[in-house]
Amino acid sequence: MTGKATSEVTEEHASEPPEEPAQPSEEEVTAPEAPVAAPQAPAPTAAEPAPPSEDVPSAPQLLTVQDVSDRAVTVSWEPPERLGRPGLRGYVLELRREGASEWVPVNARPAMVTQQTVRNLALGDKLFLRVAAVSLAGAGPPAVLDQLVHIQEAVEAPRIRVPGHLRQTYIRQVGEQVNLQVPFQGSPKPHASWTHNGHALDGQRVSVRSGDRDSILFIRSAQRSDSGRYELTVSLKGLEAKAAIDVLVIEKPGPPSSIRLLDVWGCNAALQWVPPQDTGNAELLGYTVQKADRRTGQWFTVLERCRPTTCTVSDLVVGNAYSFRVFSENLCGLSTSAAVTKELAHIRKAGIIAKPRGFVKRDFSEAPLFTQPLADRTSTAGYSTQLSCSVRASPKPKIIWMKNQVDLQGNPKYRTLSEQGVCTLEIRKPSPFDSGVYTCKAINALGEASVDCRLEVKGEV
């Protein structure tokens, strides 16, 4: 019985094909520079017949290109449906360049992988690829890639990264430099170009330098005509990216067109002026108004950044005559000149009659009212303590302090103070006997009021 069972198990294992070894997931190889003989099974002699088809594996399945870069190509495939009875030894990947007739093995020995990366390829190479499964009986039919693989430089889409300070209006004064440095990305090196308000740049005033990573637009001395929208375009093989930058070149505004004195009354003068024709290519922040009396001729500012085109100047000195001037102001500062009134504003003396009002006597009498009551306290024996409250009354009230409804007046242990409505009772070196309810009572002719608190004196520990 034992020998029979062993024989059956041996026959069963003999009938099963050997298991496929564990396959690594990927192998990297270098493209061959010279043809290498493909591994083949030994040629059958006259005495040895050709191996049956069951011993040779079938073609691998689903041969596809996983990735193509400027120096390498990665392909993958699935194992064949039939591995062959002797067992699978591995796979052989072969390539053929366009125009050549010979297939060149990539790996000289069969490799147990289903994905390979061929490296060190040259730009411009055009390859055909095929892979065959190899068993102990020989190589099976190859699976040929149905598309030509073209090795070309990898293209990274262009992208512009505008710096934060250029995402808002870029402001410069007339005569200052304009320097716009904008970084970008893209591979291979993209082409960068600038336009101003949709038109080509003036090459005599504007210079542009573009590198691999950024483009710089430079104007040595800016003019107001340089204001507008500058657009950077980065293009690469049909792909492009654009970014717009707004530039504003400003200068000091002109003075108001005219100014006139509208009216003079009392110690006041009313002025009106016309806005300037030239605002300096920027929004006006307001107007600065100054005055000067005829005696000294010194100018003093009375209003700054006044938005309206009219104003009233007050507190003028009686008997003086005044001139007025107005400056315009924008981000660059005040205008270099001002509009000055042609006529003087004479502040004349006028008869002043005092009309005193009758004195109305008010009655401030008030019954006592405690605005701050007494608060309960805990004290330690031997340490002086104070109780305080505040009262409001008119006429001044009489203050009476009591302990447990007993008047404390004349007791040398207690000291009472009353100042500016604040009433204070000082208890000198209290003992537990001094614990109790303390009352502060305020009395005047209109009434009386009182407040209470509890004092607890703890003995020394």
Coordinates of C-alpha atoms in Angstrom, one line a residue:
M1 CA 0.0 0.0 0.0
T2 CA 2.8 2.4 0.8
G3 CA 4.8 1.8 -2.4
K4 CA 1.7 2.3 -4.5
A5 CA 0.8 5.6 -3.0
T6 CA 4.4 6.9 -3.6
S7 CA 4.3 5.9 -7.2
E8 CA 1.0 7.7 -7.8
V9 CA 2.3 10.9 -6.3
T10 CA 5.5 10.7 -8.4
E11 CA 3.5 10.3 -11.6
E12 CA 1.2 13.1 -10.7
H13 CA 4.1 15.5 -10.2
A14 CA 5.7 14.4 -13.4
S15 CA 2.5 15.2 -15.4
E16 CA 2.3 18.8 -14.0
P17 CA 4.4 21.5 -15.7
P18 CA 7.0 23.2 -13.5
E19 CA 5.8 26.3 -11.7
E20 CA 6.8 29.7 -13.1
P21 CA 9.5 31.4 -11.0
A22 CA 8.7 34.7 -9.3
Q23 CA 9.1 37.6 -11.7
P24 CA 10.6 41.0 -10.9
S25 CA 8.4 43.8 -11.8
E26 CA 10.9 45.9 -13.9
E27 CA 14.4 45.9 -15.3
E28 CA 16.5 48.8 -16.7
V29 CA 18.8 48.1 -19.6
T30 CA 21.0 50.1 -21.9
A31 CA 20.3 50.3 -25.6
P32 CA 22.9 48.2 -27.5
E33 CA 25.2 49.9 -29.8
A34 CA 26.1 46.9 -31.9
P35 CA 24.0 43.9 -32.9
V36 CA 24.1 41.0 -30.3
A37 CA 23.0 37.5 -31.2
A38 CA 19.6 36.6 -29.9
P39 CA 19.4 33.7 -27.5
Q40 CA 18.0 30.7 -29.3
A41 CA 17.6 27.1 -28.6
P42 CA 20.2 24.7 -30.0
A43 CA 19.6 23.8 -33.6
P44 CA 18.1 20.4 -34.0
T45 CA 20.5 17.8 -35.7
A46 CA 19.5 15.2 -38.1
A47 CA 19.2 12.7 -35.3
E48 CA 17.1 15.2 -33.0
P49 CA 13.7 16.2 -34.1
A50 CA 12.4 19.9 -33.7
P51 CA 10.7 20.5 -30.3
P52 CA 7.0 20.1 -30.4
S53 CA 4.9 23.3 -30.3
E54 CA 3.7 22.5 -26.8
D55 CA 7.3 22.9 -25.5
V56 CA 7.6 26.5 -26.9
P57 CA 5.8 29.3 -25.2
S58 CA 3.3 31.5 -27.1
A59 CA 3.7 35.2 -27.8
P60 CA 3.5 37.6 -24.8
Q61 CA 0.3 39.6 -24.6
L62 CA -0.6 43.3 -24.5
L63 CA 2.7 44.8 -25.4
T64 CA 2.4 48.5 -24.7
V65 CA 4.5 51.7 -24.3
Q66 CA 4.3 53.0 -20.7
D67 CA 6.5 56.1 -21.0
V68 CA 8.8 57.9 -23.5
S69 CA 11.3 60.6 -22.5
D70 CA 14.2 62.3 -24.2
R71 CA 16.6 59.5 -23.2
A72 CA 14.6 56.3 -22.5
V73 CA 11.5 54.3 -23.3
T74 CA 9.6 52.0 -21.0
V75 CA 7.4 49.1 -22.3
S76 CA 5.4 46.4 -20.5
W77 CA 3.6 43.2 -21.4
E78 CA 1.6 40.3 -20.0
P79 CA 2.8 36.7 -19.8
P80 CA 1.8 34.4 -22.7
E81 CA -1.2 32.2 -22.6
R82 CA 1.0 29.1 -23.0
L83 CA 4.3 28.9 -21.0
G84 CA 5.6 25.6 -22.5
R85 CA 6.0 22.3 -20.8
P86 CA 9.7 22.7 -19.9
G87 CA 9.0 26.0 -18.1
L88 CA 9.5 29.7 -18.8
R89 CA 13.1 31.0 -18.6
G90 CA 12.3 34.7 -19.2
Y91 CA 11.7 37.3 -22.0
V92 CA 14.0 38.8 -24.6
L93 CA 13.3 42.4 -25.7
E94 CA 14.6 43.4 -29.2
L95 CA 14.7 46.7 -31.0
R96 CA 15.1 47.8 -34.6
R97 CA 15.9 51.3 -35.6
E98 CA 14.0 52.8 -38.5
G99 CA 15.8 52.1 -41.8
A100 CA 17.6 49.0 -40.4
S101 CA 16.6 45.4 -41.2
E102 CA 18.2 43.6 -38.3
W103 CA 16.6 43.2 -34.8
V104 CA 19.1 43.8 -31.9
P105 CA 18.5 42.2 -28.5
V106 CA 18.3 44.6 -25.7
N107 CA 19.1 42.1 -23.0
A108 CA 21.5 39.3 -23.9
R109 CA 20.0 36.8 -21.4
P110 CA 16.3 36.2 -20.8
A111 CA 15.0 38.2 -17.9
M112 CA 12.0 37.3 -15.8
V113 CA 10.3 40.7 -16.0
T114 CA 7.2 42.0 -17.6
Q115 CA 8.4 45.6 -17.9
Q116 CA 11.7 47.0 -19.2
T117 CA 13.2 50.5 -19.5
V118 CA 15.7 51.1 -22.4
R119 CA 18.0 54.0 -21.5
N120 CA 20.8 56.0 -23.2
L121 CA 18.9 56.5 -26.4
A122 CA 19.7 59.4 -28.7
L123 CA 17.3 62.3 -29.6
G124 CA 15.6 61.6 -32.9
D125 CA 15.8 57.8 -32.7
K126 CA 12.8 56.0 -34.1
L127 CA 12.5 52.4 -32.9
F128 CA 10.4 49.3 -33.4
L129 CA 10.2 47.0 -30.4
R130 CA 9.3 43.4 -30.0
V131 CA 9.5 40.8 -27.1
A132 CA 9.5 37.0 -27.1
A133 CA 9.1 34.5 -24.3
V134 CA 11.9 31.9 -24.0
S135 CA 11.7 28.4 -22.5
L136 CA 14.2 25.6 -22.2
A137 CA 12.9 24.4 -25.6
G138 CA 13.6 27.7 -27.3
A139 CA 12.1 31.1 -28.0
G140 CA 8.5 31.5 -29.0
P141 CA 7.0 33.8 -31.5
P142 CA 7.5 37.5 -30.7
A143 CA 4.9 40.1 -29.9
V144 CA 5.6 43.2 -32.0
L145 CA 4.7 46.7 -30.9
D146 CA 2.2 48.1 -33.4
Q147 CA 3.5 51.7 -33.3
L148 CA 6.8 53.4 -34.0
V149 CA 8.5 54.9 -30.9
H150 CA 10.0 58.3 -31.5
I151 CA 12.6 59.6 -29.0
Q152 CA 12.3 63.3 -28.8
E153 CA 12.9 66.1 -26.2
A154 CA 10.3 66.2 -23.5
V155 CA 8.1 69.3 -23.7
E156 CA 7.1 71.1 -20.5
A157 CA 4.2 73.5 -21.1
P158 CA 5.1 77.1 -20.5
R159 CA 3.9 78.8 -17.4
I160 CA 4.4 82.4 -16.1
R161 CA 4.7 83.3 -12.4
V162 CA 4.0 87.0 -12.0
P163 CA 5.6 88.4 -8.7
G164 CA 3.3 89.7 -6.1
H165 CA 4.3 93.4 -6.5
L166 CA 3.5 93.2 -10.2
R167 CA 0.0 91.9 -9.8
Q168 CA -1.2 95.4 -8.9
T169 CA -0.6 98.6 -10.9
Y170 CA 3.2 99.2 -11.0
I171 CA 3.6 103.0 -10.4
R172 CA 6.8 105.0 -11.2
Q173 CA 7.5 108.7 -11.4
V174 CA 8.7 110.4 -14.6
G175 CA 12.5 109.9 -14.9
E176 CA 12.7 106.8 -12.8
Q177 CA 13.6 103.3 -14.1
V178 CA 11.1 100.7 -15.0
N179 CA 12.3 97.2 -14.3
L180 CA 9.9 94.3 -14.9
Q181 CA 11.4 90.9 -14.1
V182 CA 9.0 88.1 -14.7
P183 CA 10.0 84.4 -14.2
F184 CA 8.6 81.6 -16.3
Q185 CA 8.9 77.9 -16.7
G186 CA 9.1 75.7 -19.8
S187 CA 11.3 73.1 -21.5
P188 CA 12.9 73.3 -23.9
K189 CA 13.6 77.0 -23.7
P190 CA 10.5 78.9 -24.7
H191 CA 10.3 82.1 -26.7
A192 CA 9.3 85.2 -24.8
S193 CA 7.9 88.4 -26.3
W194 CA 6.5 91.6 -25.0
T195 CA 3.8 94.0 -26.3
H196 CA 2.7 97.5 -25.1
N197 CA -1.0 98.1 -25.4
G198 CA -1.2 95.4 -28.0
H199 CA 1.6 96.9 -30.1
A200 CA 5.3 96.1 -30.6
L201 CA 7.8 97.8 -28.2
D202 CA 9.8 100.9 -29.1
G203 CA 13.3 99.4 -29.4
Q204 CA 15.0 102.7 -28.9
R205 CA 13.5 103.3 -25.4
V206 CA 12.7 99.8 -24.2
S207 CA 15.2 96.9 -23.8
V208 CA 14.2 93.3 -23.3
R209 CA 16.4 90.4 -22.1
S210 CA 15.1 86.9 -22.0
G211 CA 16.9 83.9 -20.4
D212 CA 16.0 80.3 -19.7
R213 CA 14.0 81.2 -16.6
D214 CA 12.9 84.8 -16.8
S215 CA 12.3 87.8 -19.0
I216 CA 13.3 91.4 -18.1
L217 CA 11.8 94.6 -19.6
F218 CA 13.8 97.7 -18.8
I219 CA 13.2 101.4 -19.4
R220 CA 16.1 103.7 -18.2
S221 CA 14.1 106.9 -17.9
A222 CA 10.3 106.5 -17.8
Q223 CA 7.9 108.9 -19.6
R224 CA 4.2 109.3 -19.2
S225 CA 3.8 107.7 -22.6
D226 CA 5.2 104.5 -21.2
S227 CA 2.0 104.0 -19.1
G228 CA -0.3 101.2 -20.2
R229 CA -0.6 97.5 -20.2
Y230 CA 2.5 95.3 -21.0
E231 CA 1.8 91.8 -22.0
L232 CA 4.3 89.0 -21.8
T233 CA 3.8 85.9 -24.1
V234 CA 5.8 82.7 -23.6
S235 CA 5.3 80.2 -26.4
L236 CA 6.7 76.7 -27.0
K237 CA 5.7 74.4 -29.8
G238 CA 2.1 75.5 -30.2
L239 CA 1.7 76.1 -26.4
E240 CA 1.7 79.6 -24.9
A241 CA 1.1 81.4 -21.7
K242 CA 0.3 85.1 -21.2
A243 CA 0.5 87.6 -18.3
A244 CA -0.4 91.3 -18.3
I245 CA 1.2 94.0 -16.1
D246 CA -0.3 97.5 -15.7
V247 CA 2.3 100.3 -15.5
L248 CA 1.5 103.9 -14.5
V249 CA 4.1 106.7 -14.9
I250 CA 3.1 109.8 -13.0
E251 CA 4.4 113.3 -12.1
K252 CA 3.4 116.3 -10.1
P253 CA 0.1 117.9 -11.1
G254 CA -0.4 121.4 -12.4
P255 CA -1.8 124.2 -10.3
P256 CA -5.5 125.0 -10.2
S257 CA -6.6 126.9 -13.3
S258 CA -8.0 129.9 -11.4
I259 CA -9.0 131.1 -7.9
R260 CA -11.3 133.9 -6.7
L261 CA -12.5 135.4 -3.5
L262 CA -16.2 134.8 -3.2
D263 CA -17.1 136.6 0.0
V264 CA -15.7 138.2 3.2
W265 CA -17.7 138.5 6.4
G266 CA -16.7 138.9 10.0
C267 CA -13.4 137.0 10.4
N268 CA -14.1 134.6 7.5
A269 CA -13.3 134.4 3.8
A270 CA -14.9 132.1 1.2
L271 CA -12.7 130.8 -1.8
Q272 CA -13.4 129.0 -5.0
W273 CA -11.1 127.6 -7.6
V274 CA -11.1 125.5 -10.8
P275 CA -9.3 122.0 -10.9
P276 CA -6.0 121.8 -12.8
Q277 CA -6.0 120.8 -16.5
D278 CA -3.1 118.4 -15.9
T279 CA -3.4 116.0 -13.0
G280 CA 0.0 114.4 -13.5
N281 CA -1.5 111.2 -14.9
A282 CA -2.8 110.3 -11.4
E283 CA -5.8 110.9 -9.3
L284 CA -5.8 114.1 -7.2
L285 CA -5.6 113.6 -3.5
G286 CA -6.9 117.1 -2.7
Y287 CA -5.8 120.7 -2.4
T288 CA -3.7 122.6 0.1
V289 CA -4.9 126.1 1.0
Q290 CA -2.5 128.7 2.4
K291 CA -2.9 132.3 3.7
A292 CA -0.6 135.3 4.1
D293 CA -1.3 138.6 5.7
R294 CA -0.1 141.8 3.9
R295 CA 2.1 142.9 6.8
T296 CA 4.5 139.9 7.1
G297 CA 4.0 138.2 3.7
Q298 CA 4.6 134.8 5.3
W299 CA 2.5 131.9 4.1
F300 CA 0.7 129.5 6.5
T301 CA -1.2 126.3 5.7
V302 CA -4.8 126.4 6.8
L303 CA -6.2 123.3 5.0
E304 CA -4.6 120.1 3.7
R305 CA -6.0 117.6 1.2
C306 CA -9.2 119.5 0.8
R307 CA -11.3 117.5 -1.7
P308 CA -13.9 120.1 -2.7
T309 CA -13.0 123.1 -4.9
T310 CA -14.5 125.6 -2.4
C311 CA -13.6 126.3 1.2
T312 CA -14.1 128.8 4.0
V313 CA -11.1 130.2 5.9
S314 CA -11.9 131.3 9.5
D315 CA -10.2 132.9 12.5
L316 CA -8.7 135.7 10.5
V317 CA -7.4 138.6 12.5
V318 CA -9.4 141.8 12.5
G319 CA -7.7 144.7 10.8
N320 CA -5.4 142.6 8.5
A321 CA -5.7 142.0 4.8
Y322 CA -5.0 138.5 3.5
S323 CA -4.0 136.8 0.2
F324 CA -4.7 133.1 -0.5
R325 CA -3.2 130.5 -2.7
V326 CA -4.1 126.8 -3.5
F327 CA -1.8 123.9 -4.5
S328 CA -2.9 120.7 -6.2
E329 CA -1.7 117.3 -4.8
N330 CA -1.3 113.8 -6.1
L331 CA 0.9 110.8 -5.2
C332 CA 4.0 112.7 -6.3
G333 CA 3.3 115.6 -4.0
L334 CA 2.2 119.2 -4.3
S335 CA 2.2 121.1 -7.6
T336 CA 5.3 123.2 -8.2
S337 CA 3.3 126.4 -8.4
A338 CA 0.0 127.6 -7.0
A339 CA -3.0 129.7 -8.0
V340 CA -3.0 133.0 -6.0
T341 CA -6.0 135.3 -5.4
K342 CA -5.7 138.7 -7.2
E343 CA -7.7 140.7 -4.6
L344 CA -7.1 141.0 -0.8
A345 CA -9.5 140.0 1.8
H346 CA -9.9 142.9 4.3
I347 CA -11.1 141.9 7.7
R348 CA -12.7 145.2 8.9
K349 CA -13.4 146.2 12.5
A350 CA -17.1 146.2 13.4
G351 CA -18.9 147.6 16.5
I352 CA -19.3 144.9 19.0
I353 CA -22.0 145.2 21.7
A354 CA -22.0 142.8 24.6
K355 CA -25.4 141.5 25.5
P356 CA -25.0 139.7 28.8
R357 CA -27.6 137.1 29.6
G358 CA -29.4 137.1 32.9
F359 CA -28.0 134.8 35.5
V360 CA -30.4 131.9 36.3
K361 CA -29.8 130.4 39.7
R362 CA -30.2 126.7 39.9
D363 CA -31.1 124.7 43.0
F364 CA -28.6 121.8 43.5
S365 CA -30.2 120.7 46.8
E366 CA -30.4 116.9 47.0
A367 CA -31.2 114.3 49.6
P368 CA -28.4 111.9 50.5
L369 CA -27.8 109.1 48.0
F370 CA -25.1 106.5 48.3
T371 CA -23.3 106.1 45.0
Q372 CA -21.0 103.4 46.3
P373 CA -22.3 101.1 49.1
L374 CA -20.3 99.3 51.8
A375 CA -18.8 95.9 50.9
D376 CA -18.6 92.9 53.3
R377 CA -15.1 92.3 54.5
T378 CA -13.0 89.7 56.4
S379 CA -10.0 90.9 58.4
T380 CA -7.3 89.5 60.6
A381 CA -7.1 90.3 64.3
G382 CA -4.4 92.9 65.1
Y383 CA -4.3 94.4 61.6
S384 CA -6.1 97.7 61.1
T385 CA -8.8 97.7 58.4
Q386 CA -11.0 100.3 56.7
L387 CA -14.7 100.4 55.5
S388 CA -15.4 102.9 52.7
C389 CA -18.5 104.2 50.8
S390 CA -19.4 107.3 48.8
V391 CA -22.4 109.5 49.2
R392 CA -23.9 112.4 47.2
A393 CA -26.0 115.1 48.9
S394 CA -26.5 118.9 49.1
P395 CA -26.2 120.5 51.5
K396 CA -23.3 118.5 53.0
P397 CA -24.8 115.6 55.1
K398 CA -23.9 114.6 58.6
I399 CA -22.2 111.1 58.7
I400 CA -22.9 108.7 61.5
W401 CA -21.2 105.3 61.9
M402 CA -22.8 102.5 63.9
K403 CA -22.0 99.0 64.9
N404 CA -24.9 96.7 65.5
Q405 CA -27.1 99.9 65.6
V406 CA -24.8 101.4 68.3
D407 CA -23.3 104.9 67.6
L408 CA -19.5 104.7 67.4
Q409 CA -18.9 108.5 67.9
G410 CA -16.4 109.2 70.6
N411 CA -14.9 105.7 70.7
P412 CA -11.1 106.1 70.4
K413 CA -10.8 102.7 68.6
Y414 CA -12.6 104.0 65.6
R415 CA -11.5 106.8 63.3
T416 CA -13.9 108.4 60.8
L417 CA -13.0 110.4 57.7
S418 CA -15.3 112.2 55.2
E419 CA -13.8 114.0 52.2
Q420 CA -15.3 114.8 48.8
G421 CA -18.2 112.5 49.5
V422 CA -16.0 109.5 50.4
C423 CA -16.8 108.2 53.9
T424 CA -14.2 106.0 55.6
L425 CA -14.2 104.2 59.0
E426 CA -10.8 103.0 60.2
I427 CA -10.8 100.2 62.9
R428 CA -7.5 100.1 64.7
K429 CA -6.1 96.7 65.5
P430 CA -9.5 94.9 65.5
S431 CA -10.2 91.8 67.5
P432 CA -12.9 89.1 67.0
F433 CA -15.0 91.1 69.3
D434 CA -15.2 93.8 66.6
S435 CA -17.0 91.5 64.2
G436 CA -20.6 92.6 63.4
V437 CA -22.8 94.7 61.1
Y438 CA -21.5 98.2 60.5
T439 CA -23.8 101.0 59.2
C440 CA -23.0 104.3 57.6
K441 CA -25.9 106.9 57.8
A442 CA -26.0 110.2 56.0
I443 CA -28.5 112.9 57.1
N444 CA -29.3 116.4 55.8
A445 CA -32.3 118.7 55.7
L446 CA -33.8 116.8 52.7
G447 CA -33.6 113.3 54.1
E448 CA -31.4 110.5 55.1
A449 CA -29.9 107.3 53.7
S450 CA -27.8 104.4 55.1
V451 CA -25.8 101.4 53.9
D452 CA -24.7 98.2 55.8
C453 CA -22.0 95.7 55.6
R454 CA -20.7 92.7 57.6
L455 CA -17.2 92.6 59.1
E456 CA -15.7 89.3 60.2
V457 CA -12.5 89.5 62.2
K458 CA -10.6 86.2 62.5
G459 CA -8.3 85.4 65.3
E460 CA -4.6 85.0 64.8
V461 CA -3.6 81.5 63.9

